Amino acid sequence: MRVLLVEDDEPVAESLRRGLQRYGFEVEWVTTGRAALDHMSPYDVVLLDLGLPDTDGLDVCKALRERGDVPIIVISARSDETDRVVGLEIGADDYVSKPFGVREVIARIRAVMRRAQPRDPAAGAAGNGPDRYGPRLTVDRKAARVRLDGEEVALAPKEYDLLAFLTEEPGALMSREQIMEAVWDANWFGPTKTLDVHVAALRRKLAGVITIEAVRGVGFRLEIVKDGDGRKDGGGEPGTGTGSGAS
């Protein structure tokens, strides 16, 4: 996942960039509002400081929102409620007050990405339909429903959240810590055995459609099984039959 970090405080930016990169994020860092608006490389989410040296971050947020629907998370030392409200009203998807932990930022990134609408043009033309993974499985993130061969699969809430998270990037290896933070809570301190239980449930309910490989000492990797031949497919775009549009 590609992150555009707009932050003029070098120690804060370096710490955040290193933390995000440890979790597999690609980070492009700029220090001014003008650089953010001139940035041409594609990105999936923006982390935007409000206290920029050349312009107010709220103006940058408004300009970015007018350009498209990429999620924007404001990160700022301003804790005044007015700034929070204004930021959200002009297009920010979330607001994190300094000081913050990297894990909190990652959890918020995952949350806004799960809330984001699928970007697949064909799905958009059809009314933002569900994401398709292979010929048999669909995940409707708007309605929080999963269907197998057209029939709805009864999933517990956390089973659905886990599937939705893992299908954001089929084929990617996700650590236990990443999964627990994204699906359960950034401050989860309980046993991770509950993760194994939910993985086992998804394997049982979606047997023959997905595989969830356990990588000892690291985490899990979900892959899509192609219909009929037992082969796995870890890539592609939503709506094409093989992948997700949230990465």
Tab-separated table of C-alpha atoms in Angstrom:
chain	number	residue	atom	x	y	z
A	1	MET	CA	0.000	0.000	0.000
A	2	ARG	CA	1.370	3.398	-1.013
A	3	VAL	CA	1.265	6.294	1.458
A	4	LEU	CA	1.854	9.975	0.753
A	5	LEU	CA	3.176	11.500	3.984
A	6	VAL	CA	2.945	15.298	4.188
A	7	GLU	CA	4.905	16.360	7.277
A	8	ASP	CA	7.525	19.090	7.796
A	9	ASP	CA	8.756	17.856	11.193
A	10	GLU	CA	11.707	15.624	10.227
A	11	PRO	CA	11.937	13.524	13.434
A	12	VAL	CA	8.189	12.827	13.356
A	13	ALA	CA	8.250	12.016	9.640
A	14	GLU	CA	11.300	9.745	9.868
A	15	SER	CA	9.863	7.831	12.808
A	16	LEU	CA	6.513	7.407	11.094
A	17	ARG	CA	8.083	6.449	7.777
A	18	ARG	CA	10.313	3.799	9.360
A	19	GLY	CA	7.374	2.403	11.304
A	20	LEU	CA	5.137	2.196	8.249
A	21	GLN	CA	7.864	0.588	6.163
A	22	ARG	CA	8.332	-2.121	8.791
A	23	TYR	CA	4.703	-3.060	8.163
A	24	GLY	CA	5.189	-3.220	4.397
A	25	PHE	CA	3.895	0.224	3.423
A	26	GLU	CA	5.579	2.210	0.655
A	27	VAL	CA	6.024	5.798	1.856
A	28	GLU	CA	6.625	8.940	-0.197
A	29	TRP	CA	7.502	11.868	2.072
A	30	VAL	CA	7.068	15.560	1.225
A	31	THR	CA	7.453	18.532	3.553
A	32	THR	CA	5.199	21.242	2.078
A	33	GLY	CA	1.665	21.658	0.890
A	34	ARG	CA	2.837	22.652	-2.577
A	35	ALA	CA	4.913	19.485	-2.872
A	36	ALA	CA	1.888	17.435	-1.858
A	37	LEU	CA	-0.294	19.063	-4.509
A	38	ASP	CA	2.438	18.685	-7.149
A	39	HIS	CA	3.122	15.033	-6.297
A	40	MET	CA	2.460	12.971	-9.404
A	41	SER	CA	3.170	9.377	-8.338
A	42	PRO	CA	0.077	7.308	-7.437
A	43	TYR	CA	-0.776	6.717	-3.775
A	44	ASP	CA	-3.531	4.946	-1.863
A	45	VAL	CA	-3.830	7.126	1.250
A	46	VAL	CA	-2.584	10.528	2.456
A	47	LEU	CA	-1.251	11.296	5.937
A	48	LEU	CA	-1.491	15.079	6.173
A	49	ASP	CA	-0.068	17.390	8.827
A	50	LEU	CA	-1.934	20.669	9.257
A	51	GLY	CA	1.012	22.796	10.428
A	52	LEU	CA	2.869	23.085	7.127
A	53	PRO	CA	5.438	25.845	6.479
A	54	ASP	CA	3.967	27.205	3.241
A	55	THR	CA	0.191	26.826	3.628
A	56	ASP	CA	-2.507	25.666	5.989
A	57	GLY	CA	-2.981	21.918	5.853
A	58	LEU	CA	-6.750	22.388	5.775
A	59	ASP	CA	-6.413	24.120	2.405
A	60	VAL	CA	-4.287	21.234	1.145
A	61	CYS	CA	-6.900	18.762	2.407
A	62	LYS	CA	-9.660	20.608	0.579
A	63	ALA	CA	-7.648	20.748	-2.654
A	64	LEU	CA	-6.786	17.044	-2.509
A	65	ARG	CA	-10.399	16.102	-1.865
A	66	GLU	CA	-11.556	18.153	-4.856
A	67	ARG	CA	-9.207	16.075	-7.018
A	68	GLY	CA	-10.504	12.662	-6.015
A	69	ASP	CA	-11.585	10.231	-3.334
A	70	VAL	CA	-8.239	8.922	-2.040
A	71	PRO	CA	-8.561	8.577	1.763
A	72	ILE	CA	-7.008	11.429	3.777
A	73	ILE	CA	-5.991	11.086	7.423
A	74	VAL	CA	-5.058	14.341	9.143
A	75	ILE	CA	-2.210	14.100	11.662
A	76	SER	CA	-1.786	17.224	13.734
A	77	ALA	CA	-0.804	18.705	17.072
A	78	ARG	CA	-3.969	20.791	16.890
A	79	SER	CA	-6.365	19.157	19.301
A	80	ASP	CA	-9.052	21.845	19.194
A	81	GLU	CA	-12.462	20.431	18.355
A	82	THR	CA	-13.040	23.129	15.740
A	83	ASP	CA	-10.016	21.987	13.714
A	84	ARG	CA	-11.215	18.391	13.900
A	85	VAL	CA	-14.706	19.297	12.724
A	86	VAL	CA	-13.460	21.544	9.914
A	87	GLY	CA	-10.988	18.903	8.749
A	88	LEU	CA	-13.648	16.231	8.561
A	89	GLU	CA	-16.165	18.551	6.922
A	90	ILE	CA	-13.826	19.543	4.090
A	91	GLY	CA	-12.994	15.973	3.212
A	92	ALA	CA	-10.665	14.274	5.702
A	93	ASP	CA	-11.598	10.651	6.452
A	94	ASP	CA	-10.023	10.574	9.923
A	95	TYR	CA	-8.083	12.765	12.355
A	96	VAL	CA	-5.168	11.680	14.574
A	97	SER	CA	-3.834	14.012	17.244
A	98	LYS	CA	-0.130	14.194	18.106
A	99	PRO	CA	1.495	12.524	19.903
A	100	PHE	CA	0.430	9.215	18.406
A	101	GLY	CA	1.801	5.717	18.010
A	102	VAL	CA	2.648	4.131	14.686
A	103	ARG	CA	0.323	1.235	15.454
A	104	GLU	CA	-2.593	3.630	15.926
A	105	VAL	CA	-1.886	5.249	12.557
A	106	ILE	CA	-1.696	1.855	10.854
A	107	ALA	CA	-4.978	0.760	12.410
A	108	ARG	CA	-6.635	3.958	11.191
A	109	ILE	CA	-5.210	3.493	7.690
A	110	ARG	CA	-6.624	-0.021	7.553
A	111	ALA	CA	-9.976	1.239	8.827
A	112	VAL	CA	-10.353	4.011	6.230
A	113	MET	CA	-9.248	1.667	3.461
A	114	ARG	CA	-11.899	-0.855	4.463
A	115	ARG	CA	-14.515	1.896	4.409
A	116	ALA	CA	-13.411	3.156	0.999
A	117	GLN	CA	-15.567	2.252	-1.975
A	118	PRO	CA	-14.141	-0.205	-4.515
A	119	ARG	CA	-12.223	1.679	-7.224
A	120	ASP	CA	-12.997	-0.788	-10.016
A	121	PRO	CA	-14.524	1.138	-12.966
A	122	ALA	CA	-16.707	-1.775	-14.069
A	123	ALA	CA	-18.056	-2.199	-10.549
A	124	GLY	CA	-18.671	1.528	-10.356
A	125	ALA	CA	-20.622	1.459	-13.595
A	126	ALA	CA	-22.772	-1.296	-12.199
A	127	GLY	CA	-23.489	0.645	-9.033
A	128	ASN	CA	-20.469	-0.136	-6.841
A	129	GLY	CA	-21.114	-3.868	-6.798
A	130	PRO	CA	-19.273	-6.449	-4.740
A	131	ASP	CA	-15.626	-7.389	-5.286
A	132	ARG	CA	-15.209	-10.757	-6.990
A	133	TYR	CA	-12.483	-13.242	-6.088
A	134	GLY	CA	-12.434	-16.046	-8.610
A	135	PRO	CA	-15.660	-17.218	-10.279
A	136	ARG	CA	-17.354	-18.323	-7.044
A	137	LEU	CA	-16.642	-15.838	-4.239
A	138	THR	CA	-17.833	-12.242	-3.831
A	139	VAL	CA	-17.305	-9.815	-0.961
A	140	ASP	CA	-19.752	-6.923	-0.771
A	141	ARG	CA	-17.925	-4.427	1.441
A	142	LYS	CA	-20.747	-1.916	1.309
A	143	ALA	CA	-23.279	-4.398	2.678
A	144	ALA	CA	-20.729	-6.474	4.652
A	145	ARG	CA	-21.912	-9.681	2.993
A	146	VAL	CA	-20.096	-12.635	1.463
A	147	ARG	CA	-21.562	-14.943	-1.199
A	148	LEU	CA	-20.348	-18.293	-2.459
A	149	ASP	CA	-21.846	-19.481	-5.758
A	150	GLY	CA	-24.491	-16.787	-5.311
A	151	GLU	CA	-25.561	-17.969	-1.855
A	152	GLU	CA	-24.825	-15.859	1.206
A	153	VAL	CA	-22.285	-17.352	3.614
A	154	ALA	CA	-23.093	-16.952	7.306
A	155	LEU	CA	-20.015	-15.386	8.870
A	156	ALA	CA	-19.570	-14.077	12.389
A	157	PRO	CA	-18.711	-10.336	12.453
A	158	LYS	CA	-15.003	-10.899	13.092
A	159	GLU	CA	-14.873	-13.690	10.511
A	160	TYR	CA	-16.164	-11.191	7.954
A	161	ASP	CA	-13.694	-8.514	9.116
A	162	LEU	CA	-10.818	-10.988	8.864
A	163	LEU	CA	-11.815	-12.084	5.363
A	164	ALA	CA	-12.290	-8.495	4.212
A	165	PHE	CA	-8.846	-7.575	5.535
A	166	LEU	CA	-6.989	-10.550	4.069
A	167	THR	CA	-8.636	-10.134	0.659
A	168	GLU	CA	-7.434	-6.533	0.461
A	169	GLU	CA	-4.104	-7.949	-0.733
A	170	PRO	CA	-4.417	-11.588	-1.822
A	171	GLY	CA	-1.053	-13.338	-1.758
A	172	ALA	CA	0.487	-10.882	0.711
A	173	LEU	CA	1.946	-12.248	3.943
A	174	MET	CA	0.300	-10.532	6.922
A	175	SER	CA	1.854	-10.772	10.363
A	176	ARG	CA	-0.214	-11.716	13.371
A	177	GLU	CA	0.361	-8.245	14.786
A	178	GLN	CA	-0.887	-6.556	11.615
A	179	ILE	CA	-4.014	-8.698	11.565
A	180	MET	CA	-4.806	-8.243	15.263
A	181	GLU	CA	-4.412	-4.472	15.008
A	182	ALA	CA	-6.548	-4.177	11.889
A	183	VAL	CA	-9.311	-6.664	12.685
A	184	TRP	CA	-9.533	-6.528	16.452
A	185	ASP	CA	-8.038	-3.409	17.999
A	186	ALA	CA	-4.813	-1.411	17.974
A	187	ASN	CA	-4.654	-1.835	21.745
A	188	TRP	CA	-5.471	-5.568	21.808
A	189	PHE	CA	-3.482	-7.261	24.543
A	190	GLY	CA	-5.354	-10.556	24.742
A	191	PRO	CA	-4.240	-13.934	23.374
A	192	THR	CA	-3.900	-14.287	19.611
A	193	LYS	CA	-5.374	-17.789	19.724
A	194	THR	CA	-8.670	-16.196	18.747
A	195	LEU	CA	-7.063	-15.408	15.368
A	196	ASP	CA	-6.357	-19.109	14.767
A	197	VAL	CA	-9.955	-19.954	15.629
A	198	HIS	CA	-11.303	-17.443	13.112
A	199	VAL	CA	-8.855	-18.573	10.429
A	200	ALA	CA	-9.996	-22.167	10.945
A	201	ALA	CA	-13.622	-21.073	10.572
A	202	LEU	CA	-12.937	-19.306	7.275
A	203	ARG	CA	-11.025	-22.320	5.965
A	204	ARG	CA	-14.000	-24.538	6.772
A	205	LYS	CA	-16.698	-22.253	5.401
A	206	LEU	CA	-14.807	-21.305	2.231
A	207	ALA	CA	-13.021	-24.586	1.523
A	208	GLY	CA	-12.025	-24.962	-2.110
A	209	VAL	CA	-12.381	-21.229	-2.767
A	210	ILE	CA	-9.588	-19.729	-0.684
A	211	THR	CA	-6.529	-21.046	1.109
A	212	ILE	CA	-5.097	-19.382	4.212
A	213	GLU	CA	-1.522	-20.498	4.656
A	214	ALA	CA	0.041	-20.268	8.116
A	215	VAL	CA	3.663	-19.100	8.006
A	216	ARG	CA	5.248	-20.283	11.226
A	217	GLY	CA	6.423	-17.464	13.464
A	218	VAL	CA	5.077	-14.759	11.144
A	219	GLY	CA	1.402	-14.840	10.219
A	220	PHE	CA	-0.944	-15.811	7.400
A	221	ARG	CA	-1.241	-15.534	3.631
A	222	LEU	CA	-4.601	-15.760	1.836
A	223	GLU	CA	-4.751	-16.882	-1.774
A	224	ILE	CA	-7.632	-17.406	-4.164
A	225	VAL	CA	-8.143	-20.905	-5.569
A	226	LYS	CA	-8.967	-20.987	-9.254
A	227	ASP	CA	-12.124	-22.915	-9.987
A	228	GLY	CA	-11.737	-26.574	-10.775
A	229	ASP	CA	-7.958	-26.881	-11.060
A	230	GLY	CA	-6.786	-26.335	-7.497
A	231	ARG	CA	-4.351	-23.618	-8.510
A	232	LYS	CA	-3.963	-20.499	-6.415
A	233	ASP	CA	-4.178	-16.914	-7.577
A	234	GLY	CA	-2.821	-14.103	-5.446
A	235	GLY	CA	-3.315	-11.091	-7.647
A	236	GLY	CA	-5.642	-9.187	-9.933
A	237	GLU	CA	-8.257	-6.480	-9.571
A	238	PRO	CA	-11.778	-6.580	-8.170
A	239	GLY	CA	-14.362	-7.341	-10.793
A	240	THR	CA	-11.884	-9.343	-12.936
A	241	GLY	CA	-12.357	-12.572	-11.035
A	242	THR	CA	-9.063	-12.790	-9.131
A	243	GLY	CA	-8.309	-10.064	-6.640
A	244	SER	CA	-8.975	-6.941	-4.585
A	245	GLY	CA	-8.962	-3.214	-5.240
A	246	ALA	CA	-7.939	-2.084	-1.754
A	247	SER	CA	-4.192	-2.515	-1.965
